[in-house]
Amino acid sequence: MKTIKYELTNGIATITFDEEGSPVNTMCAQWQQDLNEVTAQVVKDKEAIRGIVLASAKSTFFAGADLKALMRNQASDASAVFVDIERMKKNFRTLETLGKPVVSCLNGAALGGGWEVALVGHYRIAVDDKKIQFGLPEVTLGLIPGASGITKMTRLLGLMGAQPYILESKLFNPQEALELGLVHELVPDAATLRPAALAWIDRHDGAAAPAHHPWDDKNYKMPGGTPSNPKLAAMLSVAPAILKQKTRGLYPAPEAALAAMVEGAQVDYDTALRIESRYLARLAVTTVAKSMVNTFFFNLNAIKSGQSRPKGIPRYTPQKVGLLGAGMMGAGIAYVQASRGISTVLKDLSQDKADAGKAYSAKLTQARVDKGRMSAADQSALLSRIHATGQVADLAGCDLIIEAVFERRDLKAEVTQDAEPLLAPGGFFASNTSTLPISGLATASARPQKFVGIHFFSPVDKMKLVEIIRGKQTDDETVARAFDYVQALGKIPIVVNDSRGFYTSRTFGTFVMEGVAMLGEGIPAAVIENAGIQCGMPVGPLAVLDETALSLSVHVLDQTRADYVAEGKTYIATPGELIVERMVKEWGRNGRASGAGFYDYPIEKGAKKNLWPELKTLFEKPDAPWDITDIKDRLLYRQAVETARCLSENVLTTVHDANIGSIFGIGFPAWTGGAMQFIYGMGMDAFVSRADALAGQYGQGFVLSDEVRAAIKRHQPVY
Ligand SMILES: NC(=O)c1ccc[n+]([C@@H]2O[C@H](COP(=O)([O-])OP(=O)(O)OC[C@H]3O[C@@H](n4cnc5c(N)ncnc54)[C@H](O)[C@@H]3O)[C@@H](O)[C@H]2O)c1
């Protein structure tokens, strides 16, 4: 065996997972084969066995399914997936029903398939370490816990109790697992796992009842009852509708998981396992599952492991970071820094303004204190890390200063020149601009190689993505330090090259402007907005444009025109941009903050926003033909085309930055796996031919140049 070690001494059969040449244990093909072998051996040795110990030779217990293999699945592989998973579970079942006590020794994380392996043990002992994670993240990857996770967790926690851990992939640490009854004992360290396991086996020695799982006891009752319980039946009858409201029918995994839970709860244990296998086999060959695994597993790991970080540069730990501007963004960044233990100087034009920015952190933390989620001492420690000031001199000694003042080039130049000399030796300077090219802003800097874009998203405390923009002169060390800074905040960095709107704002712009263009073509606003929701965007293009302010788009448009003129060129605004300009300049509709945009925002409390009725008279053409599939495709393809253009222009340099940036920065639907995986998921040829058709009908926005076609091909991931 190459992944499992087996040893039988003094009646204790020890099964140690130790995958050769891998830092973690996975359910790879070799492991599945080894599991067959070790199970057969255990059966052979039955008479000599008093107890079975499951353990890991790695620093974690077990990492789960072999996701690389999953990426190679074709539709025709579903029945093979079913056979494999059934065989694996048959082995689990053999070990569990041998009549010998089985103990799982959980020395570290057990996630997904790993947690399912842990659940083979009748008795589960874990090291008491808050950092260890257990649970079933499958649904977030478009899969379901089909290696008995659904069946067991439902039987352990009940149909209602298990839902957060299955449908929402809620993870838990050893202490929480103990409280839930999912582990039975905690020990202080890995060395005490085995003695504790042996002690438990000793307690069982000679006992009349053989070791078994609760559901194998004839008196077993499912916690909270089965679906035939009237109370549960009432809740379960609406559960699919509630779920569908969240998934919009775009995410098959949570729907399959719920179905497997409920169907499995009505039948015997072995049948429940088979139901689970069938749902998993069906999902495991879908494009949605593969796309989500691609992005939420492989791409996220690529980012976490620093694949976009310049190599060979020592890690940087931010000590003292200054922020210029205590407005919406500065205040948000200050909070995130302080909550990660970074000493923060928050500077605005006056002490009052700076204090108002710091008050944002007081407000956010107070809400947590009131709910008992934070102690008053932790709150005051956090607040004490923010030094609010009106004096630029207080920035002295910062290793990083980020400006988040108004979006004006002249002002940004001025604050850069004032603050830069105050940096500690070796420090670097960043701009949080959302639209102004970094290389241009860097001309104000005395050390443009130490000047970088660090683009946060609003609201800063919630949005996980941060876009790092490398200017023409930014050096590798500065990019690496920006990357480390973003990771120190617990956020996800992507690295892009300089361009108007960088990657995210530029692509986001194409989405909203495509929506507005359709309005201009006479398509009803409500249809456009609903198409946006139906294809999986968080909100429709008009609603989101209102949120970010129409006036801001017009400001950017004016700036772009001016920049083009300065370069001796003329900018040709898109149809969407021209409508937004009229919305602002002709009809004074600036967006949500001013109470009027594409929507009206009634001031009465509790009143809902509604589409501005005038849109109908101004734009709608009753005889304009429209097709809902075309509208949805235009919204998604337009962004995918722009993303591919960014790759071809070297604004983006990797597919993982593209996918993660599109999902976490723009809200590109997760079911696609991101804007590039959207292309690769459906297949390049299918994408290209549909984009060509859209270009024929709807113009330039969908045109794929030869360079772009080549870039799509060049960047295709291989598994
Ligand atoms: N709002 C967003 O969603 C968002 C998202 C990403 C990036 N940004 C960018 O972040 C920057 C700030 O945006 P915001 O929304 O926080 O703006 P804001 O208007 O809320 O805040 C700007 C702050 O800068 C202060 N300020 C002006 N001159 C200053 C000076 N000389 N020294 C110190 N402070 C000064 C102002 O008093 C104000 O408090 C802009 O460049 C914007 O493009 C904004």
Coordinates of C-alpha atoms in Angstrom, one line a residue, residues 104-654:
S104 CA -10.5 8.3 15.0
C105 CA -7.5 10.3 16.2
L106 CA -7.9 13.8 14.8
N107 CA -4.5 15.5 15.0
G108 CA -5.4 18.2 12.6
A109 CA -7.9 19.4 10.0
A110 CA -10.4 17.0 8.6
L111 CA -12.4 18.6 5.8
G112 CA -14.8 17.3 3.2
G113 CA -13.9 13.7 2.5
G114 CA -11.5 14.0 5.4
W115 CA -14.3 14.6 7.8
E116 CA -16.2 11.7 6.3
V117 CA -13.1 9.5 7.0
A118 CA -13.1 10.9 10.6
L119 CA -16.8 9.8 11.0
V120 CA -15.9 6.2 10.4
G121 CA -14.7 6.1 14.0
H122 CA -17.4 5.3 16.5
Y123 CA -15.4 7.4 19.0
R124 CA -13.6 10.6 17.8
I125 CA -10.8 12.2 19.7
A126 CA -9.4 15.6 18.6
V127 CA -6.5 17.8 19.6
D128 CA -7.9 20.8 21.4
D129 CA -6.7 23.6 19.1
K130 CA -9.0 26.4 17.9
K131 CA -7.1 26.6 14.6
I132 CA -8.1 23.1 13.6
Q133 CA -11.0 23.0 11.2
F134 CA -13.5 20.3 10.7
G135 CA -16.5 20.2 8.4
L136 CA -18.0 19.7 4.9
P137 CA -17.2 22.4 2.4
E138 CA -18.4 20.4 -0.6
V139 CA -21.4 22.5 -1.4
T140 CA -19.2 25.6 -1.8
L141 CA -17.4 23.6 -4.5
G142 CA -20.5 22.6 -6.3
L143 CA -20.4 19.1 -4.8
I144 CA -22.1 17.3 -1.9
P145 CA -20.6 15.3 1.0
G146 CA -21.4 12.0 -0.7
A147 CA -18.9 9.7 1.1
S148 CA -21.5 9.2 3.9
G149 CA -21.2 12.8 5.2
I150 CA -24.8 13.7 4.5
T151 CA -26.3 10.5 5.9
K152 CA -24.2 10.5 9.0
M153 CA -24.4 14.2 9.9
T154 CA -28.2 14.1 9.4
R155 CA -28.4 11.1 11.7
L156 CA -26.2 12.7 14.2
L157 CA -27.7 16.3 14.3
G158 CA -31.1 15.8 12.8
L159 CA -32.6 17.3 9.6
M160 CA -32.7 20.8 10.9
G161 CA -29.6 20.7 13.0
A162 CA -27.4 19.4 10.2
Q163 CA -28.5 21.9 7.6
P164 CA -25.9 24.6 8.3
Y165 CA -23.1 22.1 8.2
I166 CA -24.2 20.5 4.9
L167 CA -26.1 23.2 2.9
E168 CA -24.0 26.2 4.1
S169 CA -20.7 24.3 4.6
K170 CA -20.4 25.8 8.1
L171 CA -17.0 24.6 9.5
F172 CA -16.3 24.0 13.2
N173 CA -13.3 23.6 15.5
P174 CA -12.7 20.8 17.9
Q175 CA -14.4 22.6 20.9
E176 CA -17.5 23.3 18.8
A177 CA -17.4 19.7 17.5
L178 CA -17.4 18.5 21.2
E179 CA -20.4 20.7 22.0
L180 CA -22.3 19.4 19.0
G181 CA -21.4 15.8 20.0
L182 CA -19.4 15.3 16.8
V183 CA -16.3 14.5 18.7
H184 CA -16.3 12.8 22.0
E185 CA -13.1 13.8 23.7
L186 CA -10.4 16.5 23.4
V187 CA -6.8 16.1 24.3
P188 CA -4.1 18.7 24.7
D189 CA -1.8 17.6 21.9
A190 CA -1.2 15.0 19.2
A191 CA 1.0 12.8 21.5
T192 CA -2.0 12.1 23.8
L193 CA -4.3 11.0 21.1
R194 CA -3.2 7.4 21.0
P195 CA -3.2 6.8 24.7
A196 CA -6.7 8.3 24.9
A197 CA -7.8 6.0 22.0
L198 CA -6.4 2.9 23.7
A199 CA -8.0 3.9 27.0
W200 CA -11.4 4.1 25.3
I201 CA -10.8 0.7 23.6
D202 CA -9.9 -0.7 27.0
R203 CA -13.2 0.6 28.4
H204 CA -15.0 -1.4 25.7
D205 CA -13.2 -4.6 26.2
G206 CA -15.5 -7.3 27.2
A207 CA -18.6 -5.1 27.1
A208 CA -21.7 -6.9 26.1
A209 CA -22.7 -4.3 23.4
P210 CA -20.2 -4.2 20.5
A211 CA -19.0 -0.8 19.4
H212 CA -21.3 0.7 16.8
H213 CA -22.7 4.0 15.5
P214 CA -25.9 5.3 17.0
W215 CA -28.0 4.5 14.0
D216 CA -27.0 0.9 14.2
D217 CA -28.7 0.6 17.6
K218 CA -32.2 -0.7 17.4
N219 CA -33.4 2.1 19.7
Y220 CA -32.0 4.9 17.5
K221 CA -34.2 7.9 16.8
M222 CA -33.2 10.7 14.5
P223 CA -32.8 13.9 16.5
G224 CA -35.8 16.2 15.9
G225 CA -37.6 13.3 14.1
T226 CA -37.9 12.1 10.5
P227 CA -39.8 13.9 7.7
S228 CA -43.0 12.2 8.8
N229 CA -43.0 14.3 12.0
P230 CA -45.7 16.9 11.3
K231 CA -43.6 19.8 12.5
L232 CA -40.7 18.9 10.3
A233 CA -43.0 18.1 7.4
A234 CA -44.3 21.6 7.5
M235 CA -40.8 23.1 7.4
L236 CA -39.5 20.7 4.8
S237 CA -42.3 21.5 2.4
V238 CA -41.1 25.1 2.2
A239 CA -37.4 24.4 2.4
P240 CA -36.9 23.8 -1.3
A241 CA -38.6 27.1 -2.1
I242 CA -36.5 29.0 0.4
L243 CA -33.4 27.3 -1.0
K244 CA -34.4 28.1 -4.6
Q245 CA -34.8 31.7 -3.7
K246 CA -31.1 31.7 -2.8
T247 CA -29.8 29.5 -5.6
R248 CA -32.0 30.9 -8.3
G249 CA -31.8 27.4 -9.7
L250 CA -28.2 28.1 -10.7
Y251 CA -26.6 25.9 -8.0
P252 CA -27.5 22.3 -8.2
A253 CA -25.4 21.2 -5.2
P254 CA -27.4 22.6 -2.3
E255 CA -30.6 21.4 -3.9
A256 CA -29.1 17.9 -4.3
A257 CA -27.8 18.0 -0.7
L258 CA -31.2 18.9 0.7
A259 CA -32.9 16.2 -1.4
A260 CA -30.3 13.6 -0.2
M261 CA -30.8 14.6 3.4
V262 CA -34.6 14.4 3.3
E263 CA -34.9 11.3 1.1
G264 CA -32.2 9.6 3.1
A265 CA -34.0 10.3 6.4
Q266 CA -36.9 8.3 5.3
V267 CA -35.1 5.1 4.5
D268 CA -32.7 2.7 6.2
Y269 CA -29.0 3.7 6.5
D270 CA -27.7 1.7 3.6
T271 CA -30.3 2.9 1.2
A272 CA -29.6 6.5 2.4
L273 CA -25.9 6.0 1.5
R274 CA -26.9 4.9 -2.0
I275 CA -29.2 7.9 -2.5
E276 CA -26.3 10.1 -1.5
S277 CA -23.9 8.4 -4.0
R278 CA -26.4 8.8 -6.9
Y279 CA -26.7 12.6 -6.3
L280 CA -22.9 12.9 -6.0
A281 CA -22.2 10.9 -9.2
R282 CA -24.6 13.2 -11.0
L283 CA -23.0 16.4 -9.7
A284 CA -19.4 15.3 -10.0
V285 CA -19.5 15.4 -13.8
T286 CA -21.2 18.7 -14.2
T287 CA -19.6 21.9 -15.6
V288 CA -20.8 23.8 -12.5
A289 CA -19.0 21.5 -10.1
K290 CA -15.8 21.5 -12.1
S291 CA -15.9 25.2 -12.5
M292 CA -16.4 25.9 -8.8
V293 CA -13.7 23.4 -7.8
N294 CA -11.4 25.1 -10.4
T295 CA -11.9 28.5 -8.9
F296 CA -12.8 28.1 -5.2
F297 CA -10.2 25.4 -4.7
F298 CA -7.4 25.6 -7.2
N299 CA -7.5 29.3 -8.0
L300 CA -8.0 30.4 -4.4
N301 CA -5.1 28.2 -3.3
A302 CA -2.9 29.6 -6.1
I303 CA -3.5 33.1 -4.7
K304 CA -3.1 32.0 -1.1
S305 CA 0.2 30.3 -1.9
G306 CA 1.5 33.5 -3.5
Q307 CA 1.6 32.5 -7.2
S308 CA 1.0 36.1 -8.2
R309 CA 3.6 37.4 -5.7
P310 CA 7.0 38.2 -7.1
K311 CA 9.4 35.5 -6.0
G312 CA 12.5 35.7 -3.8
I313 CA 11.4 38.7 -1.7
P314 CA 11.4 38.4 2.1
R315 CA 8.0 38.5 3.7
Y316 CA 6.8 41.8 4.9
T317 CA 4.8 42.3 8.1
P318 CA 3.1 45.7 8.3
Q319 CA 3.9 47.5 11.5
K320 CA 2.6 51.0 11.2
V321 CA 0.4 52.0 8.3
G322 CA -0.8 55.6 7.6
L323 CA -4.0 56.5 5.8
L324 CA -4.6 59.8 4.1
G325 CA -8.3 60.5 4.0
A326 CA -10.7 59.3 6.7
G327 CA -13.7 59.2 4.4
M328 CA -15.7 56.1 3.5
M329 CA -12.6 54.1 2.3
G330 CA -10.0 55.4 4.7
A331 CA -12.3 54.8 7.7
G332 CA -13.0 51.2 6.5
I333 CA -9.3 50.4 5.9
A334 CA -8.4 51.8 9.3
Y335 CA -10.9 49.4 10.9
V336 CA -9.6 46.4 9.0
Q337 CA -6.0 47.2 9.9
A338 CA -6.7 47.8 13.5
S339 CA -8.7 44.6 13.8
R340 CA -5.6 42.8 12.5
G341 CA -3.4 44.4 15.0
I342 CA -1.7 46.9 12.7
S343 CA -0.9 50.3 14.3
T344 CA -2.8 52.9 12.2
V345 CA -2.5 56.6 11.6
L346 CA -5.7 58.0 10.2
K347 CA -5.2 61.5 8.7
D348 CA -7.8 63.9 7.3
L349 CA -8.0 67.6 6.8
S350 CA -8.9 68.3 10.4
Q351 CA -9.0 66.5 13.7
D352 CA -12.8 66.4 13.6
K353 CA -12.8 64.7 10.2
A354 CA -10.3 62.2 11.3
D355 CA -12.2 61.5 14.5
A356 CA -15.4 61.0 12.4
G357 CA -13.5 58.4 10.4
K358 CA -12.3 56.6 13.6
A359 CA -15.9 56.7 14.9
Y360 CA -16.7 54.2 12.1
S361 CA -14.6 51.6 13.9
A362 CA -16.2 52.5 17.2
K363 CA -19.6 51.9 15.6
L364 CA -18.7 48.6 14.0
T365 CA -17.1 47.2 17.2
Q366 CA -19.9 48.5 19.4
A367 CA -22.4 46.4 17.5
R368 CA -20.2 43.4 18.2
V369 CA -19.8 44.2 21.9
D370 CA -23.6 44.7 22.2
K371 CA -24.1 41.2 20.7
G372 CA -21.5 39.7 23.1
R373 CA -19.2 38.8 20.2
M374 CA -16.4 41.1 21.4
S375 CA -15.2 42.1 24.8
A376 CA -15.0 45.8 25.8
A377 CA -11.3 45.3 26.4
D378 CA -10.7 44.0 22.9
Q379 CA -12.8 46.9 21.5
S380 CA -10.7 49.5 23.3
A381 CA -7.5 47.7 22.3
L382 CA -8.6 47.8 18.7
L383 CA -9.6 51.5 18.9
S384 CA -6.3 52.4 20.6
R385 CA -4.5 51.2 17.5
I386 CA -6.1 54.0 15.4
H387 CA -4.5 57.4 15.9
A388 CA -6.8 59.9 14.3
T389 CA -5.2 63.2 13.4
G390 CA -5.3 66.3 11.3
Q391 CA -1.5 66.6 11.3
V392 CA 0.4 65.2 8.4
A393 CA 3.6 65.0 10.6
D394 CA 2.0 62.2 12.6
L395 CA 2.5 59.9 9.6
A396 CA 6.3 59.9 10.4
G397 CA 7.7 56.5 10.6
C398 CA 5.0 54.6 8.7
D399 CA 6.2 51.7 6.7
L400 CA 3.3 52.1 4.3
I401 CA 1.1 55.1 3.5
I402 CA -2.1 54.7 1.5
E403 CA -3.9 57.7 0.1
A404 CA -7.7 57.6 0.0
V405 CA -8.5 61.2 -0.6
F406 CA -11.0 62.5 -3.2
E407 CA -10.6 61.1 -6.7
R408 CA -8.7 64.1 -8.1
R409 CA -5.3 63.8 -9.7
D410 CA -4.0 67.2 -8.5
L411 CA -5.1 66.5 -4.9
K412 CA -3.6 63.0 -5.0
A413 CA -0.3 64.5 -6.3
E414 CA -0.2 67.1 -3.5
V415 CA -0.9 64.6 -0.7
T416 CA 1.7 62.2 -2.1
Q417 CA 4.4 64.8 -2.1
D418 CA 3.5 65.9 1.4
A419 CA 3.4 62.5 3.0
E420 CA 6.0 60.5 1.1
P421 CA 9.0 62.0 2.8
L422 CA 7.6 60.9 6.2
L423 CA 7.8 57.2 5.3
A424 CA 10.2 55.1 7.4
P425 CA 13.4 54.1 5.5
G426 CA 12.5 51.5 2.9
G427 CA 8.8 52.3 3.2
F428 CA 6.3 52.4 0.2
F429 CA 3.4 54.5 -0.9
A430 CA 0.0 53.4 -2.3
S431 CA -3.1 54.9 -3.8
N432 CA -6.5 53.5 -3.4
T433 CA -7.8 55.2 -6.6
S434 CA -10.5 53.2 -8.3
T435 CA -10.0 54.7 -11.8
L436 CA -6.9 56.9 -12.2
P437 CA -3.9 55.0 -13.9
I438 CA -1.2 54.4 -11.3
S439 CA 1.7 55.2 -13.6
G440 CA 0.3 58.7 -14.0
L441 CA -0.2 59.2 -10.2
A442 CA 3.3 57.9 -9.7
T443 CA 4.8 60.9 -11.5
A444 CA 4.1 62.9 -8.4
S445 CA 6.2 60.5 -6.4
A446 CA 9.9 61.0 -5.8
R447 CA 10.3 57.2 -5.9
P448 CA 7.8 55.8 -8.4
Q449 CA 9.3 52.3 -8.1
K450 CA 8.0 52.3 -4.5
F451 CA 4.5 53.5 -5.6
V452 CA 1.7 51.0 -6.1
G453 CA -2.1 50.8 -6.4
I454 CA -3.9 49.1 -3.6
H455 CA -7.5 49.1 -4.6
F456 CA -10.0 48.2 -1.9
F457 CA -13.7 47.7 -2.5
S458 CA -16.5 49.2 -0.6
P459 CA -17.6 48.3 2.1
V460 CA -14.0 47.5 3.1
D461 CA -14.8 45.4 6.1
K462 CA -17.0 43.1 4.0
M463 CA -15.4 42.9 0.6
K464 CA -12.6 40.3 0.5
L465 CA -10.9 41.3 -2.7
V466 CA -8.1 43.8 -3.0
E467 CA -6.7 44.6 -6.4
I468 CA -3.0 45.4 -6.5
I469 CA -1.9 47.5 -9.4
R470 CA 1.6 47.5 -10.6
G471 CA 2.5 50.8 -12.3
K472 CA 5.0 51.0 -15.1
Q473 CA 7.8 51.7 -12.7
T474 CA 6.6 49.8 -9.6
D475 CA 9.3 47.3 -8.6
D476 CA 8.9 43.7 -7.6
E477 CA 9.6 44.3 -3.9
T478 CA 6.8 46.9 -3.7
V479 CA 4.3 44.5 -5.4
A480 CA 5.4 41.7 -3.0
R481 CA 5.0 44.0 0.0
A482 CA 1.6 45.1 -1.1
F483 CA 0.6 41.5 -1.5
D484 CA 1.8 40.6 2.0
Y485 CA 0.0 43.7 3.4
V486 CA -3.3 42.5 1.8
Q487 CA -2.8 39.0 3.1
A488 CA -2.0 40.4 6.6
L489 CA -5.5 41.9 6.5
G490 CA -7.0 38.5 5.8
K491 CA -8.1 39.6 2.3
I492 CA -7.5 38.1 -1.2
P493 CA -5.0 40.0 -3.4
I494 CA -5.0 39.9 -7.1
V495 CA -2.2 41.5 -9.0
V496 CA -2.8 43.4 -12.3
N497 CA -0.9 45.8 -14.5
D498 CA -1.9 49.4 -15.0
S499 CA -4.8 50.3 -17.3
R500 CA -7.7 52.6 -17.2
G501 CA -10.0 51.1 -14.6
F502 CA -7.5 48.3 -14.0
Y503 CA -9.2 45.0 -14.3
T504 CA -12.2 45.1 -12.0
S505 CA -13.6 48.7 -12.6
R506 CA -13.0 48.3 -16.3
T507 CA -14.9 45.0 -16.5
F508 CA -17.6 46.1 -14.1
G509 CA -18.1 49.1 -16.4
T510 CA -18.8 46.9 -19.3
F511 CA -21.5 45.0 -17.4
V512 CA -23.4 48.1 -16.3
M513 CA -23.1 49.9 -19.6
E514 CA -24.3 46.8 -21.5
G515 CA -27.4 47.0 -19.3
V516 CA -27.9 50.7 -19.9
A517 CA -27.3 50.2 -23.6
M518 CA -30.2 47.7 -23.7
L519 CA -32.4 50.2 -22.0
G520 CA -31.5 52.6 -24.8
E521 CA -32.5 49.9 -27.3
G522 CA -36.0 50.0 -25.9
I523 CA -35.9 46.9 -23.7
P524 CA -38.0 47.4 -20.5
A525 CA -35.8 48.2 -17.5
A526 CA -37.5 45.5 -15.4
V527 CA -36.6 42.9 -18.0
I528 CA -32.9 43.9 -17.9
E529 CA -32.8 43.9 -14.1
N530 CA -34.4 40.5 -13.8
A531 CA -32.2 39.0 -16.5
G532 CA -29.2 40.2 -14.4
I533 CA -30.5 38.4 -11.3
Q534 CA -31.5 35.3 -13.3
C535 CA -28.0 34.9 -14.7
G536 CA -26.6 35.1 -11.2
M537 CA -25.3 38.6 -10.8
P538 CA -26.0 39.9 -7.2
V539 CA -28.2 42.7 -8.6
G540 CA -29.2 44.1 -11.9
P541 CA -27.0 46.5 -13.8
L542 CA -29.2 49.5 -13.3
A543 CA -29.5 48.9 -9.5
V544 CA -25.8 48.5 -9.1
L545 CA -25.1 51.6 -11.1
D546 CA -27.4 53.6 -8.8
E547 CA -25.4 52.2 -5.8
T548 CA -22.0 53.3 -7.2
A549 CA -23.5 56.6 -8.3
L550 CA -24.2 57.6 -11.8
S551 CA -22.4 60.9 -11.2
L552 CA -19.2 58.9 -10.6
S553 CA -19.5 57.3 -14.0
V554 CA -20.0 60.6 -15.6
H555 CA -17.0 62.0 -13.7
V556 CA -14.9 59.1 -15.0
L557 CA -16.3 59.6 -18.5
D558 CA -15.3 63.3 -18.4
Q559 CA -11.9 62.5 -17.1
T560 CA -11.4 59.8 -19.9
R561 CA -12.4 62.3 -22.6
A562 CA -10.0 64.9 -21.2
D563 CA -7.2 62.3 -21.0
Y564 CA -7.8 61.3 -24.6
V565 CA -7.8 65.0 -25.7
A566 CA -4.5 65.4 -23.9
E567 CA -3.1 62.5 -25.9
G568 CA -4.4 64.1 -29.1
K569 CA -7.2 61.5 -29.5
T570 CA -11.0 61.5 -29.3
Y571 CA -12.9 59.2 -27.0
I572 CA -16.0 57.7 -28.4
A573 CA -18.5 57.1 -25.6
T574 CA -20.5 53.9 -25.7
P575 CA -24.3 54.1 -26.0
G576 CA -24.6 53.2 -22.3
E577 CA -22.3 55.9 -21.2
L578 CA -24.2 58.5 -23.2
I579 CA -27.5 57.5 -21.5
V580 CA -25.9 57.7 -18.1
E581 CA -24.6 61.1 -19.0
R582 CA -28.1 62.3 -19.9
M583 CA -29.5 60.8 -16.7
V584 CA -27.2 63.0 -14.7
K585 CA -26.9 66.1 -16.8
E586 CA -30.4 66.3 -18.3
W587 CA -32.5 64.8 -15.6
G588 CA -30.4 65.3 -12.5
R589 CA -30.5 61.7 -11.5
N590 CA -27.2 61.0 -9.7
G591 CA -27.9 57.6 -8.1
R592 CA -29.0 56.2 -4.8
A593 CA -27.2 58.6 -2.5
S594 CA -29.1 61.5 -4.0
G595 CA -32.4 59.6 -3.8
A596 CA -32.9 59.4 -7.6
G597 CA -31.2 57.3 -10.3
F598 CA -32.6 54.5 -12.5
Y599 CA -34.7 53.9 -9.4
D600 CA -36.7 56.2 -7.1
Y601 CA -35.9 55.9 -3.4
P602 CA -39.0 56.9 -1.4
I603 CA -38.0 58.5 1.9
E604 CA -40.9 56.9 3.9
K605 CA -39.5 54.4 6.3
G606 CA -39.8 50.8 5.0
A607 CA -40.8 51.9 1.6
K608 CA -39.1 50.0 -1.2
K609 CA -37.2 51.5 -4.1
N610 CA -38.9 51.2 -7.5
L611 CA -37.8 51.8 -11.1
W612 CA -38.2 55.4 -12.1
P613 CA -41.5 55.4 -14.0
E614 CA -40.2 57.9 -16.6
L615 CA -37.8 55.2 -17.9
K616 CA -40.8 53.8 -19.7
T617 CA -41.7 57.0 -21.6
L618 CA -38.1 58.0 -22.2
F619 CA -36.7 54.7 -23.5
E620 CA -39.1 51.8 -23.8
K621 CA -40.1 50.8 -27.3
P622 CA -43.1 48.5 -27.1
D623 CA -42.3 46.9 -30.5
A624 CA -38.6 46.4 -29.7
P625 CA -38.0 42.7 -29.9
W626 CA -36.1 41.1 -27.0
D627 CA -35.0 37.6 -26.0
I628 CA -34.3 36.8 -22.4
T629 CA -31.4 34.4 -23.3
D630 CA -29.8 37.1 -25.4
I631 CA -30.1 39.6 -22.6
K632 CA -28.6 37.2 -20.0
D633 CA -25.8 36.2 -22.4
R634 CA -25.0 39.9 -23.2
L635 CA -24.5 40.6 -19.5
L636 CA -22.2 37.7 -18.9
Y637 CA -20.4 37.5 -22.3
R638 CA -19.7 41.2 -22.3
Q639 CA -17.7 40.8 -19.1
A640 CA -16.0 37.6 -20.2
V641 CA -14.9 39.2 -23.5
E642 CA -13.5 42.2 -21.5
T643 CA -11.7 39.8 -19.1
A644 CA -10.1 38.0 -22.1
R645 CA -9.1 41.3 -23.5
C646 CA -7.4 42.2 -20.2
L647 CA -5.5 38.9 -20.4
S648 CA -4.4 39.5 -24.0
E649 CA -3.3 43.1 -23.1
N650 CA -1.4 41.8 -20.1
V651 CA -3.5 43.8 -17.7
L652 CA -4.3 40.5 -16.2
T653 CA -1.5 37.9 -16.3
T654 CA -3.1 34.9 -14.8

